Coordinates of C-alpha atoms and ligand atoms in Angstrom, one line a residue:
M222 CA -0.3 27.3 46.2
T223 CA 3.0 29.3 46.7
D224 CA 5.0 30.7 43.8
I225 CA 7.6 28.0 44.5
A226 CA 5.1 25.3 43.9
R227 CA 3.8 26.9 40.8
N228 CA 7.3 27.1 39.3
M229 CA 8.6 23.7 38.4
L230 CA 11.7 22.2 36.9
F231 CA 11.6 19.4 34.3
E232 CA 15.0 18.0 33.5
P233 CA 16.5 14.9 31.9
G234 CA 16.6 11.7 34.0
G235 CA 16.1 8.0 33.5
P236 CA 13.6 6.2 31.2
L237 CA 9.9 6.1 32.0
R238 CA 8.7 2.7 33.1
G239 CA 5.5 1.3 34.6
T240 CA 1.8 1.1 34.3
V241 CA -0.4 4.1 35.0
A242 CA -4.1 5.1 34.7
V243 CA -4.9 8.7 33.8
P244 CA -7.8 10.7 35.3
G245 CA -11.3 10.5 33.8
D246 CA -12.2 12.1 30.5
K247 CA -12.9 15.8 30.8
S248 CA -15.5 16.0 28.1
I249 CA -17.5 13.0 29.4
S250 CA -17.2 14.2 33.0
H251 CA -18.8 17.6 32.2
R252 CA -21.6 16.0 30.3
S253 CA -22.2 13.3 33.0
L254 CA -22.8 16.0 35.6
M255 CA -25.0 18.2 33.3
L256 CA -27.2 15.4 32.1
S257 CA -27.5 13.8 35.5
A258 CA -28.7 17.1 36.9
L259 CA -31.5 17.0 34.3
A260 CA -32.6 13.4 34.9
V261 CA -35.3 12.9 37.5
G262 CA -33.9 10.6 40.2
E263 CA -30.4 9.6 41.3
S264 CA -27.5 9.1 38.8
R265 CA -24.2 7.7 40.0
I266 CA -20.9 8.5 38.3
S267 CA -17.6 6.7 38.9
G268 CA -14.2 7.8 37.5
L269 CA -15.3 11.4 37.3
L270 CA -12.4 13.8 36.6
E271 CA -12.0 15.8 39.8
G272 CA -10.1 18.6 38.1
E273 CA -11.0 22.3 38.5
D274 CA -12.9 22.5 35.2
V275 CA -15.2 19.7 36.1
L276 CA -15.6 20.9 39.7
A277 CA -16.7 24.3 38.2
T278 CA -19.5 22.4 36.4
A279 CA -20.4 20.5 39.6
A280 CA -20.7 23.8 41.5
A281 CA -22.8 25.3 38.7
M282 CA -25.2 22.4 38.7
R283 CA -25.6 22.8 42.4
A284 CA -26.3 26.5 42.0
L285 CA -28.9 25.6 39.5
G286 CA -30.8 23.3 41.9
A287 CA -29.4 19.8 41.5
D288 CA -28.2 17.8 44.5
V289 CA -24.6 16.9 43.7
Q290 CA -22.6 14.9 46.2
R291 CA -19.3 13.1 46.2
G292 CA -19.2 9.9 48.3
S293 CA -16.1 8.9 50.3
D294 CA -15.5 6.1 47.8
G295 CA -15.1 8.6 44.9
T296 CA -18.6 7.9 43.4
W297 CA -20.6 11.0 42.7
R298 CA -24.4 10.9 43.3
I299 CA -26.6 13.4 41.5
H300 CA -30.3 13.9 42.1
G301 CA -31.5 15.7 39.0
V302 CA -34.4 18.1 38.8
G303 CA -35.8 17.3 35.4
V304 CA -35.4 19.0 32.0
G305 CA -36.8 22.5 32.2
A306 CA -36.7 22.6 36.0
L307 CA -33.2 24.2 36.6
T308 CA -33.6 27.2 38.9
Q309 CA -32.4 30.7 39.0
P310 CA -28.8 30.8 40.4
E311 CA -28.4 33.3 43.2
T312 CA -24.9 34.4 42.2
A313 CA -22.8 34.5 39.0
L314 CA -21.6 31.1 37.7
E315 CA -17.8 31.1 38.1
M316 CA -16.4 29.1 35.2
G317 CA -12.7 29.4 36.0
N318 CA -10.7 28.3 33.0
S319 CA -13.3 26.1 31.5
G320 CA -14.6 26.8 28.0
T321 CA -16.6 23.6 28.0
S322 CA -18.5 24.4 31.2
T323 CA -19.3 27.8 29.9
R324 CA -20.4 27.0 26.4
L325 CA -22.4 23.8 27.3
L326 CA -24.1 25.5 30.3
M327 CA -25.1 28.4 28.1
G328 CA -26.8 25.9 25.8
L329 CA -28.5 24.1 28.7
L330 CA -29.8 27.3 30.2
A331 CA -30.8 29.0 27.0
S332 CA -34.1 27.1 27.0
H333 CA -34.7 27.6 30.7
A334 CA -36.5 30.5 32.4
V335 CA -33.3 31.6 34.0
T336 CA -31.0 34.6 33.9
A337 CA -27.4 33.7 34.5
T338 CA -24.1 35.5 34.6
F339 CA -21.0 33.7 33.5
T340 CA -17.5 34.8 34.7
G341 CA -14.1 33.3 34.2
D342 CA -10.4 33.7 34.6
A343 CA -8.2 35.9 32.3
S344 CA -7.8 33.1 29.7
L345 CA -11.5 32.2 29.5
S346 CA -12.4 35.9 29.4
R347 CA -10.4 36.3 26.2
R348 CA -12.1 33.4 24.4
P349 CA -14.8 33.9 21.7
M350 CA -18.4 33.2 22.8
G351 CA -20.1 34.6 19.7
R352 CA -20.0 31.1 18.2
V353 CA -22.5 30.0 20.9
T354 CA -24.5 33.2 21.5
T355 CA -25.3 33.3 17.7
P356 CA -27.2 30.0 17.5
L357 CA -28.7 30.4 21.0
G358 CA -29.8 33.9 20.1
L359 CA -31.6 32.4 17.1
M360 CA -33.4 30.1 19.5
G361 CA -34.6 33.2 21.5
A362 CA -32.0 33.6 24.3
E363 CA -30.7 37.1 25.0
F364 CA -27.2 38.1 25.9
T365 CA -25.3 41.0 27.3
T366 CA -21.6 40.5 26.9
A367 CA -18.2 42.2 27.4
P368 CA -16.8 43.8 24.3
G369 CA -16.1 41.3 21.5
G370 CA -18.9 39.0 22.7
R371 CA -16.7 37.8 25.6
L372 CA -17.1 37.0 29.3
P373 CA -18.4 38.3 31.7
L374 CA -21.7 37.6 30.0
T375 CA -25.3 37.5 31.1
M376 CA -27.8 35.3 29.4
R377 CA -31.6 35.4 29.7
G378 CA -33.0 32.1 28.7
I379 CA -36.4 31.7 27.0
V380 CA -39.3 29.4 27.4
P381 CA -40.4 28.1 25.0
A382 CA -37.3 28.4 22.9
V383 CA -37.5 28.1 19.1
P384 CA -36.2 25.0 17.4
I385 CA -33.6 25.8 14.8
E386 CA -31.6 24.1 12.1
Y387 CA -28.0 25.2 12.5
R388 CA -25.0 24.5 10.2
L389 CA -21.8 24.7 12.3
P390 CA -19.5 27.4 10.8
V391 CA -16.6 26.1 12.8
A392 CA -15.8 22.4 13.7
S393 CA -16.7 22.6 17.4
A394 CA -18.1 20.0 19.6
Q395 CA -18.9 22.7 22.2
V396 CA -21.0 24.7 19.8
K397 CA -22.8 21.5 18.6
S398 CA -23.4 20.4 22.2
A399 CA -24.7 23.8 23.2
V400 CA -27.3 23.8 20.5
L401 CA -28.3 20.1 21.3
L402 CA -28.5 20.8 25.0
A403 CA -30.7 23.9 24.3
G404 CA -32.8 21.6 22.2
L405 CA -33.6 19.3 25.2
N406 CA -36.1 21.7 26.6
T407 CA -37.3 23.1 23.2
P408 CA -40.6 21.9 21.8
G409 CA -40.1 20.4 18.3
T410 CA -36.9 19.2 16.6
T411 CA -33.6 21.1 16.8
R412 CA -31.1 20.2 14.2
V413 CA -27.3 20.6 13.9
I414 CA -25.6 20.1 10.6
E415 CA -22.0 19.2 11.2
P416 CA -19.8 19.2 8.0
V417 CA -16.7 18.0 9.8
P418 CA -17.3 15.4 12.5
T419 CA -16.2 16.4 16.1
R420 CA -16.3 14.4 19.3
D421 CA -19.7 12.8 19.7
H422 CA -19.9 12.3 23.4
S423 CA -23.0 14.5 23.7
E424 CA -24.9 12.4 21.1
R425 CA -23.9 9.1 22.7
M426 CA -24.8 10.3 26.2
L427 CA -28.0 12.0 25.3
K428 CA -29.1 8.8 23.7
G429 CA -28.0 6.8 26.8
F430 CA -30.1 9.1 29.0
G431 CA -33.2 8.5 26.9
A432 CA -33.4 11.7 24.8
R433 CA -34.9 11.4 21.3
I434 CA -31.8 12.0 19.2
T435 CA -30.9 10.7 15.8
V436 CA -27.7 11.0 13.8
E437 CA -27.7 10.7 10.0
R438 CA -24.5 10.6 7.9
E439 CA -24.4 11.9 4.3
A440 CA -22.1 10.5 1.6
D441 CA -19.6 13.4 2.0
G442 CA -19.3 12.7 5.8
T443 CA -21.7 15.5 6.9
R444 CA -23.7 14.6 10.0
L445 CA -27.2 15.7 10.6
I446 CA -28.1 15.5 14.3
S447 CA -31.7 16.0 15.4
I448 CA -33.0 16.2 18.9
T449 CA -36.7 16.4 19.8
G450 CA -37.8 18.2 23.0
E451 CA -39.1 18.4 25.4
A452 CA -37.1 15.5 26.8
D453 CA -37.5 13.3 29.8
L454 CA -34.1 12.0 30.9
R455 CA -33.7 8.8 32.9
P456 CA -31.0 8.6 35.6
Q457 CA -28.0 6.5 34.7
V458 CA -25.1 4.7 36.3
L459 CA -22.0 6.0 34.5
A460 CA -18.4 5.0 34.3
V461 CA -16.1 7.6 32.9
P462 CA -13.1 6.2 30.9
G463 CA -9.6 7.7 31.2
D464 CA -9.0 10.8 29.1
P465 CA -7.1 10.2 25.9
S466 CA -6.0 13.8 26.0
S467 CA -4.3 13.2 29.3
A468 CA -2.9 9.8 28.2
A469 CA -1.2 11.7 25.4
F470 CA 1.4 13.2 27.9
P471 CA 2.9 10.0 29.4
I472 CA 2.7 8.4 25.9
V473 CA 4.8 11.1 24.2
A474 CA 7.1 11.3 27.2
A475 CA 7.8 7.6 26.8
L476 CA 8.2 7.9 23.0
I477 CA 10.9 10.6 23.2
T478 CA 12.8 9.3 26.3
P479 CA 15.3 6.5 25.5
G480 CA 14.7 3.2 27.3
S481 CA 11.1 3.9 28.2
D482 CA 8.3 1.3 28.3
V483 CA 5.0 2.5 29.6
T484 CA 1.4 1.1 29.8
V485 CA -1.5 3.5 30.2
T486 CA -4.7 1.6 31.1
N487 CA -8.4 2.4 30.5
V488 CA -7.9 5.0 27.8
G489 CA -10.9 6.3 25.9
M490 CA -10.6 5.3 22.2
N491 CA -13.6 7.0 20.7
P492 CA -12.7 7.4 17.0
T493 CA -13.5 11.1 17.2
R494 CA -10.8 11.5 19.9
A495 CA -8.1 9.0 18.8
G496 CA -6.4 10.9 16.0
L497 CA -3.1 11.4 17.9
F498 CA -2.5 7.7 18.3
E499 CA -3.1 7.2 14.6
M500 CA -0.6 9.9 13.7
L501 CA 2.0 8.8 16.1
R502 CA 1.8 5.3 14.7
A503 CA 2.1 6.8 11.2
M504 CA 5.4 8.3 12.4
G505 CA 6.6 4.9 13.5
A506 CA 5.7 4.9 17.2
D507 CA 5.9 1.6 18.9
L508 CA 2.3 2.0 20.3
T509 CA 0.2 -1.1 20.8
I510 CA -3.5 -1.0 21.5
T511 CA -4.5 -3.9 23.8
N512 CA -7.5 -5.2 25.8
E513 CA -10.1 -3.3 23.7
R514 CA -13.4 -3.2 25.5
E515 CA -16.4 -0.9 26.1
V516 CA -16.9 1.3 29.2
G517 CA -20.0 3.4 29.7
G518 CA -20.9 3.2 26.0
E519 CA -17.4 4.3 24.9
P520 CA -14.6 2.2 23.4
V521 CA -11.6 1.8 25.8
A522 CA -8.2 0.1 25.6
D523 CA -4.8 -0.2 27.3
L524 CA -1.9 1.4 25.4
V525 CA 1.6 0.0 25.5
V526 CA 4.2 2.4 24.3
R527 CA 8.0 2.2 24.0
H528 CA 10.7 4.7 23.1
S529 CA 10.7 5.0 19.3
Q530 CA 12.6 6.7 16.5
L531 CA 9.8 8.8 14.9
T532 CA 9.7 10.1 11.4
G533 CA 8.1 13.4 10.4
I534 CA 4.8 13.3 8.5
E535 CA 2.3 15.6 7.0
V536 CA -0.9 15.7 9.2
P537 CA -4.0 16.0 6.9
P538 CA -6.1 19.0 8.1
E539 CA -9.2 16.7 8.3
M540 CA -7.4 15.0 11.2
A541 CA -7.6 18.2 13.3
P542 CA -10.9 17.6 15.2
S543 CA -10.0 14.1 16.3
M544 CA -6.7 15.4 17.9
I545 CA -7.5 19.0 18.5
D546 CA -6.4 19.2 22.1
E547 CA -3.3 17.0 21.4
F548 CA -1.5 19.3 19.0
P549 CA 0.7 20.9 21.7
I550 CA 2.1 17.5 22.8
F551 CA 2.2 16.3 19.2
F552 CA 4.4 19.2 18.3
V553 CA 6.8 18.0 21.0
A554 CA 6.9 14.5 19.5
A555 CA 7.5 16.1 16.0
A556 CA 10.4 18.1 17.4
H557 CA 12.2 14.8 18.1
A558 CA 11.3 13.1 14.8
K559 CA 13.6 12.5 11.9
G560 CA 12.7 15.1 9.2
V561 CA 9.9 17.5 8.7
T562 CA 6.3 17.4 10.2
R563 CA 3.8 19.7 8.6
T564 CA 0.4 20.6 10.1
S565 CA -2.3 22.9 8.7
G566 CA -6.0 23.7 9.2
L567 CA -5.4 24.5 12.9
D568 CA -6.8 28.0 13.1
E569 CA -8.9 26.9 16.1
L570 CA -5.7 26.4 18.2
R571 CA -5.4 30.1 18.3
V572 CA -8.6 30.4 20.4
K573 CA -8.0 27.7 23.0
E574 CA -7.0 28.4 26.6
S575 CA -4.1 30.3 24.9
D576 CA -2.9 30.8 21.3
R577 CA -1.4 27.4 21.2
L578 CA 0.2 27.8 17.8
A579 CA 2.1 30.9 18.9
L580 CA 3.1 29.6 22.4
M581 CA 4.2 26.2 21.1
A582 CA 6.2 27.8 18.3
Q583 CA 7.9 30.3 20.7
G584 CA 8.6 27.8 23.4
L585 CA 9.9 25.1 21.1
A586 CA 12.2 27.7 19.5
R587 CA 13.5 28.7 23.0
I588 CA 14.6 25.1 23.6
G589 CA 16.3 24.9 20.2
A590 CA 13.7 23.3 18.0
R591 CA 13.4 24.3 14.3
V592 CA 9.9 25.6 14.0
E593 CA 8.2 27.7 11.4
E594 CA 4.9 29.3 12.5
Q595 CA 2.3 29.6 9.8
A596 CA -1.2 31.2 10.0
D597 CA -2.9 27.8 10.5
G598 CA -0.2 25.4 11.5
L599 CA 3.5 24.7 12.4
I600 CA 6.2 23.2 10.3
I601 CA 8.7 21.4 12.5
T602 CA 12.1 19.9 11.6
G603 CA 12.9 17.3 14.2
T604 CA 16.2 16.5 15.9
D605 CA 16.2 12.8 14.9
G606 CA 16.0 11.7 18.5
E607 CA 18.6 14.1 19.9
P608 CA 17.7 16.0 23.0
L609 CA 16.6 19.6 22.7
G610 CA 18.1 22.6 24.5
G611 CA 21.6 24.0 24.8
G612 CA 24.3 22.9 27.3
N613 CA 23.7 25.1 30.3
D614 CA 20.6 26.7 28.9
R615 CA 17.6 26.4 31.3
P616 CA 14.9 28.6 29.9
T617 CA 11.6 29.4 31.6
I618 CA 8.5 28.7 29.6
A619 CA 5.4 30.8 30.4
A620 CA 2.3 28.6 30.5
E621 CA -0.1 31.5 30.1
L622 CA -2.9 29.8 32.1
D623 CA -2.9 26.9 29.6
H624 CA -2.7 23.4 31.2
R625 CA -1.8 21.7 27.9
I626 CA 1.0 24.2 27.2
A627 CA 2.4 23.6 30.7
M628 CA 2.2 19.7 30.4
S629 CA 3.6 19.7 26.9
F630 CA 6.7 21.6 27.9
A631 CA 7.0 19.6 31.1
V632 CA 7.3 16.5 28.8
A633 CA 9.7 18.3 26.5
G634 CA 11.9 19.1 29.5
L635 CA 12.4 15.4 30.1
H636 CA 14.5 15.1 27.0
T637 CA 16.5 18.3 26.9
R638 CA 20.2 18.8 27.7
G639 CA 19.7 21.2 30.6
G640 CA 16.1 21.0 31.6
L641 CA 13.5 23.8 31.6
L642 CA 11.3 25.6 34.0
I643 CA 7.6 26.1 33.7
D644 CA 6.6 29.4 35.3
D645 CA 3.2 28.2 36.6
M646 CA 2.1 24.6 36.7
S647 CA -1.1 25.4 38.6
P648 CA -3.3 25.3 35.5
V649 CA -2.6 21.6 35.2
A650 CA -5.1 21.1 38.0
T651 CA -7.9 22.0 35.6
S652 CA -7.6 18.7 33.7
F653 CA -4.8 16.4 35.2
P654 CA -4.5 16.4 39.0
G655 CA -1.4 14.4 39.8
F656 CA 0.4 14.9 36.5
A657 CA 3.8 15.8 37.9
E658 CA 3.6 13.0 40.4
M659 CA 2.7 10.5 37.7
I660 CA 5.7 11.5 35.6
A661 CA 8.0 11.4 38.6
G662 CA 6.6 7.9 39.5
L663 CA 7.3 6.6 36.0
R664 CA 10.9 7.7 36.2
G665 CA 11.3 6.2 39.6
D666 CA 11.8 9.6 41.2
A667 CA 8.7 9.5 43.4
Ligands
S3P93 C1 -14.6 19.9 24.0 C2 -14.5 20.3 22.6 C3 -13.3 21.0 22.1 C4 -12.1 20.7 22.9 C5 -12.3 21.0 24.4 C6 -13.4 20.1 24.9 C7 -15.8 19.4 24.4 O1 -13.5 22.3 22.0 O2 -11.0 21.5 22.5 O3 -11.2 20.8 25.2 O4 -15.9 18.8 25.5 O5 -16.9 19.5 23.7 P1 -14.1 23.0 20.6 O6 -15.5 22.7 20.6 O7 -13.9 24.5 20.9 O8 -13.3 22.5 19.5

């Protein structure tokens, strides 16, 4: 892609109208490929997100011995090798921007007789991996890492691995999943204690593939997840629902742009992912959930959203895991609300693809929003529906290799006075191919 294509202008235009479907869920897509690669026989996946992050997982599963093919109809066919039978990759596993690929694959490989090197881009190479190497080290895997426990990293898996009981020190579905995936090829029962529930796609899908996995809930909400190895997984036919984290962008774009009326179809509504929709409705969003159904073991619905006058709220910190990836775009919604929106308990946002608290605070301030950055959240005083940005002011926002920062400011630009430039839209290809075209289509600009 040329520099011209990376640099993109988002400016005010007409309302957003129409019906769109967003690409497949990123979390479910990664897990579909990984578990299919471990099931003996052919699995078929439709609706797979064909973004760079998921393609990095597909390439890794091929490098580890699975047969992974994309049919001309968009269905993916995977011939898995069986739990325990992944083979030594010949070269380093290139993870690009994808933390999920890296952390989940480290888990999968920790209990295989494989030595693997993981490399990634500048953003991924800054992200903490100690949260995964610690529990996997307790299971017997060995690691050589760059300073600070970061990528590039080489892992020596162990057979047999040792089953552990691990209490998650951070609310992280990636850490939970890494330990559970390591448990697949570990004799005995591996347990994860999860004090704050995070997305449960791994648990649902492991069960669907036939793993022996149980989830117990304690009175205080703590979840005890147990998986017993060594597992035999059965191939599956999977349909990946649309990603609620991607649906968030056209939804907030419609909410803040006067005259808008948008339907997003086939959106995953797993309760561990749907916190944004709940909070937007609490702010007064005209957001209707229709046609509720089940796709591939996950609740799915169509969402109808119209431009709305939002009111600021206080987001309870316990909501954080169920909308963890949606805070950047939520902050854009808050910047247009009437009154103050307060968020807290968001320390994890500082170690995502970028420091999302800092970048959102800086970028929103550049387009005239009133933002106070705190250690673990933002306090935003909204415009009461007025557009952001000064008269002729057309700032450039640096996306810092973070797809969700790029898309959040792209949406913000639609309701500014003078528009804004995103310096590099290329990271959007990691999770939402066709994002800019979708927005243009909804505005009738296509
Ligand atoms: C993910 C878990 C979350 C989320 C990420 C995807 C997953 O990360 O931010 O985009 O698929 O398990 P953490 O586990 O670091 O919270």
